[in-house]
PDB file of N, CA and C in Angstrom:
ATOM      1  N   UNK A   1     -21.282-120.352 139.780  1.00 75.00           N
ATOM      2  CA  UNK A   1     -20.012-119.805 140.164  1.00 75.00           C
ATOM      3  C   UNK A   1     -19.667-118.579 139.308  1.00 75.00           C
ATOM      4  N   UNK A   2     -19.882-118.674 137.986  1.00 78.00           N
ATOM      5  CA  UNK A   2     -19.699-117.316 137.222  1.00 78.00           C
ATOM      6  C   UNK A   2     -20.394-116.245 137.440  1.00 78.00           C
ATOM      7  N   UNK A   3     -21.809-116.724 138.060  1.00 80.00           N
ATOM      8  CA  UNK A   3     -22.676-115.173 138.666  1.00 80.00           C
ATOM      9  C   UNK A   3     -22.083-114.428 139.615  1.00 80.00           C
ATOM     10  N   UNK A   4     -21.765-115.710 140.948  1.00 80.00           N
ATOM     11  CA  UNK A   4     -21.714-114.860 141.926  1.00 80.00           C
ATOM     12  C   UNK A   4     -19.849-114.355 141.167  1.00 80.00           C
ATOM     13  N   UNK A   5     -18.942-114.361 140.421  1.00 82.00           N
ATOM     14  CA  UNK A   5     -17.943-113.698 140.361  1.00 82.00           C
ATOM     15  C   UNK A   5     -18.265-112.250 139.320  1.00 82.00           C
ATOM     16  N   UNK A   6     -19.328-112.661 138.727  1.00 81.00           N
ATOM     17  CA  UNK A   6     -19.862-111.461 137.692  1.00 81.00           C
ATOM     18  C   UNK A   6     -21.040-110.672 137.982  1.00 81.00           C
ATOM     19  N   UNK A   7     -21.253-110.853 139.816  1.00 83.00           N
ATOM     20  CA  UNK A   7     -22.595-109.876 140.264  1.00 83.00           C
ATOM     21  C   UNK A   7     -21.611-109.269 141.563  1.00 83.00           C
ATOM     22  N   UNK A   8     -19.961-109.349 142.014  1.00 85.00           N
ATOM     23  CA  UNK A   8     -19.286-108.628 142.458  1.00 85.00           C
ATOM     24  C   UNK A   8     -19.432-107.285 141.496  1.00 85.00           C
ATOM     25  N   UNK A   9     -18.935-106.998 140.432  1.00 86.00           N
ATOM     26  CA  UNK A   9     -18.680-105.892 139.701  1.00 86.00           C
ATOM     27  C   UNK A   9     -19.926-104.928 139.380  1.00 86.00           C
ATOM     28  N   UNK A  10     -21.095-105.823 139.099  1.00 84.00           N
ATOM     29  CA  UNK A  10     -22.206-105.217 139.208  1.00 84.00           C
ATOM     30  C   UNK A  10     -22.667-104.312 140.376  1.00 84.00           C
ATOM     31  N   UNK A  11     -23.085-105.238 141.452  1.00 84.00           N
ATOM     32  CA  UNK A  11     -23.205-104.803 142.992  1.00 84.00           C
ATOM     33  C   UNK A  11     -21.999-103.371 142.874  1.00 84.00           C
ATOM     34  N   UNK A  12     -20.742-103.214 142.525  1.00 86.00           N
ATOM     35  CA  UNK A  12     -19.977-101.970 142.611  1.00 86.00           C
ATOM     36  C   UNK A  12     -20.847-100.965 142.212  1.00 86.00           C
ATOM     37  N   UNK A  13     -21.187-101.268 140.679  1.00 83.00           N
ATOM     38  CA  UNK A  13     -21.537-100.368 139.563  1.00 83.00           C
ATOM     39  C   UNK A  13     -23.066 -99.825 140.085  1.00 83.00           C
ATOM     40  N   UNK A  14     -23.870-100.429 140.724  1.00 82.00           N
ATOM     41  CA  UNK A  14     -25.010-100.479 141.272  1.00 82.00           C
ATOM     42  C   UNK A  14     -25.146 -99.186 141.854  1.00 82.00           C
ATOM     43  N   UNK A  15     -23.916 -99.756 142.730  1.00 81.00           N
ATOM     44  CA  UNK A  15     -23.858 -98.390 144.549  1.00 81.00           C
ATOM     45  C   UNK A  15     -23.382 -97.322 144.252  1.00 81.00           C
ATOM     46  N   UNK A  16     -22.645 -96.692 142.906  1.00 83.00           N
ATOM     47  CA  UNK A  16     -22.852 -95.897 142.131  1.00 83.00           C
ATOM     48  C   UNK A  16     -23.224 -94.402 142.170  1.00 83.00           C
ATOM     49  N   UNK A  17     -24.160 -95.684 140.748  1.00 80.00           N
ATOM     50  CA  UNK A  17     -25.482 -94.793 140.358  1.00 80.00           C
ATOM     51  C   UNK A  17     -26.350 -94.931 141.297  1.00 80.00           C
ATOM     52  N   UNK A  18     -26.843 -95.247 142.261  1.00 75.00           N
ATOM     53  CA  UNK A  18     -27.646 -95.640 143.372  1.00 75.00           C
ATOM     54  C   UNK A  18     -29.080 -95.089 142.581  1.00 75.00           C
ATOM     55  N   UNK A  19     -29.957 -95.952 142.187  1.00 71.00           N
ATOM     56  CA  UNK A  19     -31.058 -95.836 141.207  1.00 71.00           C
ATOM     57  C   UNK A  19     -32.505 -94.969 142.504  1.00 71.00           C
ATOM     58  N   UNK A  20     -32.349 -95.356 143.614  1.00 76.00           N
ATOM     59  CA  UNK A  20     -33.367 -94.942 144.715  1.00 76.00           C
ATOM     60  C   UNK A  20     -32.539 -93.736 145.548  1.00 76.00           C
ATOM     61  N   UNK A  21     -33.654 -93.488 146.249  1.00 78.00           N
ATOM     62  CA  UNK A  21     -33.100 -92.377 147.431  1.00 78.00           C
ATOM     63  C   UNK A  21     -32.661 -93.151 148.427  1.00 78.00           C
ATOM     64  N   UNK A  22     -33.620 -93.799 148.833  1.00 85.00           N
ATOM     65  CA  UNK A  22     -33.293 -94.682 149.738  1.00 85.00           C
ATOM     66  C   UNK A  22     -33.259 -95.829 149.688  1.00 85.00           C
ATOM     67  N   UNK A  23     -31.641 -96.132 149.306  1.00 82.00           N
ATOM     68  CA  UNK A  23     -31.017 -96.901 148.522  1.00 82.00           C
ATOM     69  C   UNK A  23     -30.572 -97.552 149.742  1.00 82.00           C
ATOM     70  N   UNK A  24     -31.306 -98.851 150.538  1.00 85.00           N
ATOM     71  CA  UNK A  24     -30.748 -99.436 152.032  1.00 85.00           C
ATOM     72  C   UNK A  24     -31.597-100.589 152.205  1.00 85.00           C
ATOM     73  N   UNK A  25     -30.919-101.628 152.564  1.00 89.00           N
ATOM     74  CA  UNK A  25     -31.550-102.672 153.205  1.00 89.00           C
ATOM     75  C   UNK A  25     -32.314-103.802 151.757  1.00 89.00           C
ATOM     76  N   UNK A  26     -33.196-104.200 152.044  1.00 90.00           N
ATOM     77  CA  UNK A  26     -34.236-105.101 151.120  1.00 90.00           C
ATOM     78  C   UNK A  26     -34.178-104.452 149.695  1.00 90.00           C
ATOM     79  N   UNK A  27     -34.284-103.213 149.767  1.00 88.00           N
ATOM     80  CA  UNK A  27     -34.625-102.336 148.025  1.00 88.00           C
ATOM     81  C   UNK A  27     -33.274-102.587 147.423  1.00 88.00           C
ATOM     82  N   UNK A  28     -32.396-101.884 147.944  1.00 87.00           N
ATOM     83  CA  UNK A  28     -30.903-102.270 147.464  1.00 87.00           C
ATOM     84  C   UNK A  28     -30.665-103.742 146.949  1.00 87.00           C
ATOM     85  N   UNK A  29     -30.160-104.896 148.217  1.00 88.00           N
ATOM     86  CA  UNK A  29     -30.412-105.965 147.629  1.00 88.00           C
ATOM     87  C   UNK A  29     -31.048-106.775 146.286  1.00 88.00           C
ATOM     88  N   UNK A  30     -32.641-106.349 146.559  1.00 90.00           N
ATOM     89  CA  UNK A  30     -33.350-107.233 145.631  1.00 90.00           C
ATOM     90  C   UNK A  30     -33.376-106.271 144.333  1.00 90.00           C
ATOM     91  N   UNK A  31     -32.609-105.532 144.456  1.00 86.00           N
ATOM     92  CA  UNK A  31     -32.385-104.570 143.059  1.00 86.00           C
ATOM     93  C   UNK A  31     -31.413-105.107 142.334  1.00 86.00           C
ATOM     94  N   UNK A  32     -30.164-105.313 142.848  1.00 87.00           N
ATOM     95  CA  UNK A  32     -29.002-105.832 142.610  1.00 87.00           C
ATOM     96  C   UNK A  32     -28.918-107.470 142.152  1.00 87.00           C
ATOM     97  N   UNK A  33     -29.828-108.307 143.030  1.00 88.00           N
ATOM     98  CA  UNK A  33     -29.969-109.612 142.520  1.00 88.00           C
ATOM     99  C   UNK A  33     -31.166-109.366 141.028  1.00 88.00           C
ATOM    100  N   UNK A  34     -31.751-108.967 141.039  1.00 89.00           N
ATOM    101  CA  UNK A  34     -32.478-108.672 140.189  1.00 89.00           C
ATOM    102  C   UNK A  34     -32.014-108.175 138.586  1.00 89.00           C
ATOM    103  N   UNK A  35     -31.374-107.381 138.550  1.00 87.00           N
ATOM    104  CA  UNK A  35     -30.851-106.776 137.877  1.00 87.00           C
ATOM    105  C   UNK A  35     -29.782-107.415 137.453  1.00 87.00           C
ATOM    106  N   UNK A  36     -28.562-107.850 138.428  1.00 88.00           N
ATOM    107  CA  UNK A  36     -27.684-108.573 137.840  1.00 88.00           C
ATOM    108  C   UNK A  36     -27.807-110.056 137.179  1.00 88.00           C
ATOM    109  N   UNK A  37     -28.791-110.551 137.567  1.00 90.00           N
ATOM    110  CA  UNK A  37     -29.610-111.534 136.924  1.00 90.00           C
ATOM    111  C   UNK A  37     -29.716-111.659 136.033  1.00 90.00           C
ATOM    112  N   UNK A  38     -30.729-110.481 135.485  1.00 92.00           N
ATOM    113  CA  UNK A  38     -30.840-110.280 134.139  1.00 92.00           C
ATOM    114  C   UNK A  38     -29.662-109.875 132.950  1.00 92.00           C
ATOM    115  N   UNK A  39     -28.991-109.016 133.569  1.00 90.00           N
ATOM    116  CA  UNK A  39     -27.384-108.658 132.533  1.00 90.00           C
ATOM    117  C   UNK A  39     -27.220-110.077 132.497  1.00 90.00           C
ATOM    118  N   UNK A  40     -26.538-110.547 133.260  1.00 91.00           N
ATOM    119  CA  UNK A  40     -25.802-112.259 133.011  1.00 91.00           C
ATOM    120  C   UNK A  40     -26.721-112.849 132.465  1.00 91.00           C
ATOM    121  N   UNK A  41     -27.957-113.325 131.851  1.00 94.00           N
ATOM    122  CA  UNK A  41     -28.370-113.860 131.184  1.00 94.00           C
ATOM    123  C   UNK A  41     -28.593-113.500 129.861  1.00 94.00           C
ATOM    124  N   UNK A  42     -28.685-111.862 129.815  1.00 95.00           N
ATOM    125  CA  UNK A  42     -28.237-111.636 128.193  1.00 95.00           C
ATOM    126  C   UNK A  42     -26.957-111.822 127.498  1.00 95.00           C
ATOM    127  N   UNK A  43     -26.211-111.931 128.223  1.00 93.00           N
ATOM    128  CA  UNK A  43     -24.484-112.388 127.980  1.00 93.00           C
ATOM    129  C   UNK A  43     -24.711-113.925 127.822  1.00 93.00           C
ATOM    130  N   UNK A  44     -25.562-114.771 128.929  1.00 94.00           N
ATOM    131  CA  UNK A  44     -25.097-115.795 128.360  1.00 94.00           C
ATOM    132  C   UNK A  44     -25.670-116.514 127.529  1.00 94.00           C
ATOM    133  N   UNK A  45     -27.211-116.184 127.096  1.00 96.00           N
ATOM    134  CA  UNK A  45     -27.959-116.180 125.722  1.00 96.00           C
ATOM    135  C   UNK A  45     -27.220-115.704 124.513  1.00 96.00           C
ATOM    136  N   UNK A  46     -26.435-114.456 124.352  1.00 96.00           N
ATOM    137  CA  UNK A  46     -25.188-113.828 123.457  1.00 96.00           C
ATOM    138  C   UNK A  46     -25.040-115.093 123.077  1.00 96.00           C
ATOM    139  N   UNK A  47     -24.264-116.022 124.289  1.00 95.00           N
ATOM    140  CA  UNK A  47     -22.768-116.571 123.514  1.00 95.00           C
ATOM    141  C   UNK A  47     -23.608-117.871 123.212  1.00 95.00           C
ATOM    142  N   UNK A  48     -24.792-118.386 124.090  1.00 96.00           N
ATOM    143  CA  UNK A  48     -25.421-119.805 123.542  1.00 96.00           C
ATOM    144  C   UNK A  48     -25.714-119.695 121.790  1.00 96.00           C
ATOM    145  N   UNK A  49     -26.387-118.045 121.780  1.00 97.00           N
ATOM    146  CA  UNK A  49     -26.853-118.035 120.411  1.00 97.00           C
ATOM    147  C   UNK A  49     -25.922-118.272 119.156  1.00 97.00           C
ATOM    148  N   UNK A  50     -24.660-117.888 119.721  1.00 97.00           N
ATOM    149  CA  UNK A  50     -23.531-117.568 118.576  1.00 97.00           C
ATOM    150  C   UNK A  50     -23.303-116.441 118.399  1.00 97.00           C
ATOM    151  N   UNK A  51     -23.376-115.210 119.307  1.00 97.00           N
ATOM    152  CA  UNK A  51     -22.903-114.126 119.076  1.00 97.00           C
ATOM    153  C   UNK A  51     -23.588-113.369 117.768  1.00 97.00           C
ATOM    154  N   UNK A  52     -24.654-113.545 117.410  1.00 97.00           N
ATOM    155  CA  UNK A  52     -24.809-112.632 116.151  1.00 97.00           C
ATOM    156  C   UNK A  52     -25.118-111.717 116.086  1.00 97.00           C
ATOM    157  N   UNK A  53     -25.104-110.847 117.151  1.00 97.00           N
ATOM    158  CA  UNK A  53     -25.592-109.656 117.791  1.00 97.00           C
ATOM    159  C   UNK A  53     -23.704-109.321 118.008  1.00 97.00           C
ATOM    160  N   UNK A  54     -23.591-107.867 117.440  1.00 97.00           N
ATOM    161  CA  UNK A  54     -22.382-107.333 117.636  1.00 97.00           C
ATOM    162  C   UNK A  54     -22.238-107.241 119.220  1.00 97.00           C
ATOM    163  N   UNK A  55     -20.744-107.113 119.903  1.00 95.00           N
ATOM    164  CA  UNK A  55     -20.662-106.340 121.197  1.00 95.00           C
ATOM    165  C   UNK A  55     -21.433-105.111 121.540  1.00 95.00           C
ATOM    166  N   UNK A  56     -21.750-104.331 120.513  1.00 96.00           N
ATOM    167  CA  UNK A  56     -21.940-103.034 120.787  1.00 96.00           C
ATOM    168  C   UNK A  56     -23.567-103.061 120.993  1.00 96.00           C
ATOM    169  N   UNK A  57     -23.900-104.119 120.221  1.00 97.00           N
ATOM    170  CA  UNK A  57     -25.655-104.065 120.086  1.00 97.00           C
ATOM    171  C   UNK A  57     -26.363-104.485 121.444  1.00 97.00           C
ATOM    172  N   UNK A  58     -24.908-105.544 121.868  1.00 95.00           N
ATOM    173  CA  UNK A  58     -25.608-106.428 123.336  1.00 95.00           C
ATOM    174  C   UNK A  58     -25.538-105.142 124.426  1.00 95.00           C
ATOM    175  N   UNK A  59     -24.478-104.417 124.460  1.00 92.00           N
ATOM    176  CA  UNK A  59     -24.332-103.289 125.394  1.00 92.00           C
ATOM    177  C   UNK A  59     -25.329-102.323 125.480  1.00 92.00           C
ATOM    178  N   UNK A  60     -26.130-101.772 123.821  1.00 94.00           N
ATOM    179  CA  UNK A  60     -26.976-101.168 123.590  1.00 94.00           C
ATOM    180  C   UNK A  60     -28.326-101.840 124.177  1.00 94.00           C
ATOM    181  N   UNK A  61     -27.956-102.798 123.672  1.00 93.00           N
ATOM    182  CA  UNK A  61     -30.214-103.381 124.330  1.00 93.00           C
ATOM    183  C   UNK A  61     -29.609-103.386 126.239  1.00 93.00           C
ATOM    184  N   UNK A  62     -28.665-103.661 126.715  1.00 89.00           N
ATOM    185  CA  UNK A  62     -28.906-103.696 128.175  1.00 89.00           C
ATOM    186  C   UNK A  62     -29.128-102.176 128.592  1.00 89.00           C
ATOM    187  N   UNK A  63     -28.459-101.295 128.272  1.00 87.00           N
ATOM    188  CA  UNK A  63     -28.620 -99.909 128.321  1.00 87.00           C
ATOM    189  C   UNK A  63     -29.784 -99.524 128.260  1.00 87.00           C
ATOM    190  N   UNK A  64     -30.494 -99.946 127.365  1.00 92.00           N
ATOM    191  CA  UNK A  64     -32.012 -99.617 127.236  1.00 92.00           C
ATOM    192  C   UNK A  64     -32.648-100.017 128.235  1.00 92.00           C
ATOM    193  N   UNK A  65     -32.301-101.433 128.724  1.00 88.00           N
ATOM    194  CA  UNK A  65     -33.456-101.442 129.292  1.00 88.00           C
ATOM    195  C   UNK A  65     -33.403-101.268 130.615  1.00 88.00           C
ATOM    196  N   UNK A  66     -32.056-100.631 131.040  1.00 81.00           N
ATOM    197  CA  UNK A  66     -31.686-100.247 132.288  1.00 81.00           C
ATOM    198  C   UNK A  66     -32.689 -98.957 132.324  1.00 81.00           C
ATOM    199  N   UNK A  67     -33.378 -98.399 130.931  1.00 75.00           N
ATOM    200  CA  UNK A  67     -33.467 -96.797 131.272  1.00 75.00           C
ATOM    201  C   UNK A  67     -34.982 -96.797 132.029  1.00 75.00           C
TER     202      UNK A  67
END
């Protein structure tokens, strides 16, 4: 229940930056499940671990590896 309310905002942020040209159908989708997947599980590894990773560091490693 927390994905699908925390892969709304994603899916926004997605359509964007639109990462393809042809950004339609199957590519779109399985980009978006994909991707938002992965963010929400570094957030929720963050908080299992205890947070010992600053806010700024967790924002930094997803950034990266968006690149």
């Amino acid at each position: 229940m927390l994905y699908q309310i925390f892969k709304y905002p994603i899916t926004q942020f997605y359509d964007e930056i639109i990462p393809f040209p042809d950004w339609t159908g199957a590519k779109r989708s399985y980009w978006i499940d994909f991707m938002s997947a992965g963010v929400f599980e570094i957030w929720v590894m963050w908080i299992k671990n205890g947070q010992k990773e600053t806010l700024e560091e967790i924002s930094s490693l997803i950034r990266f590896f968006h690149k």
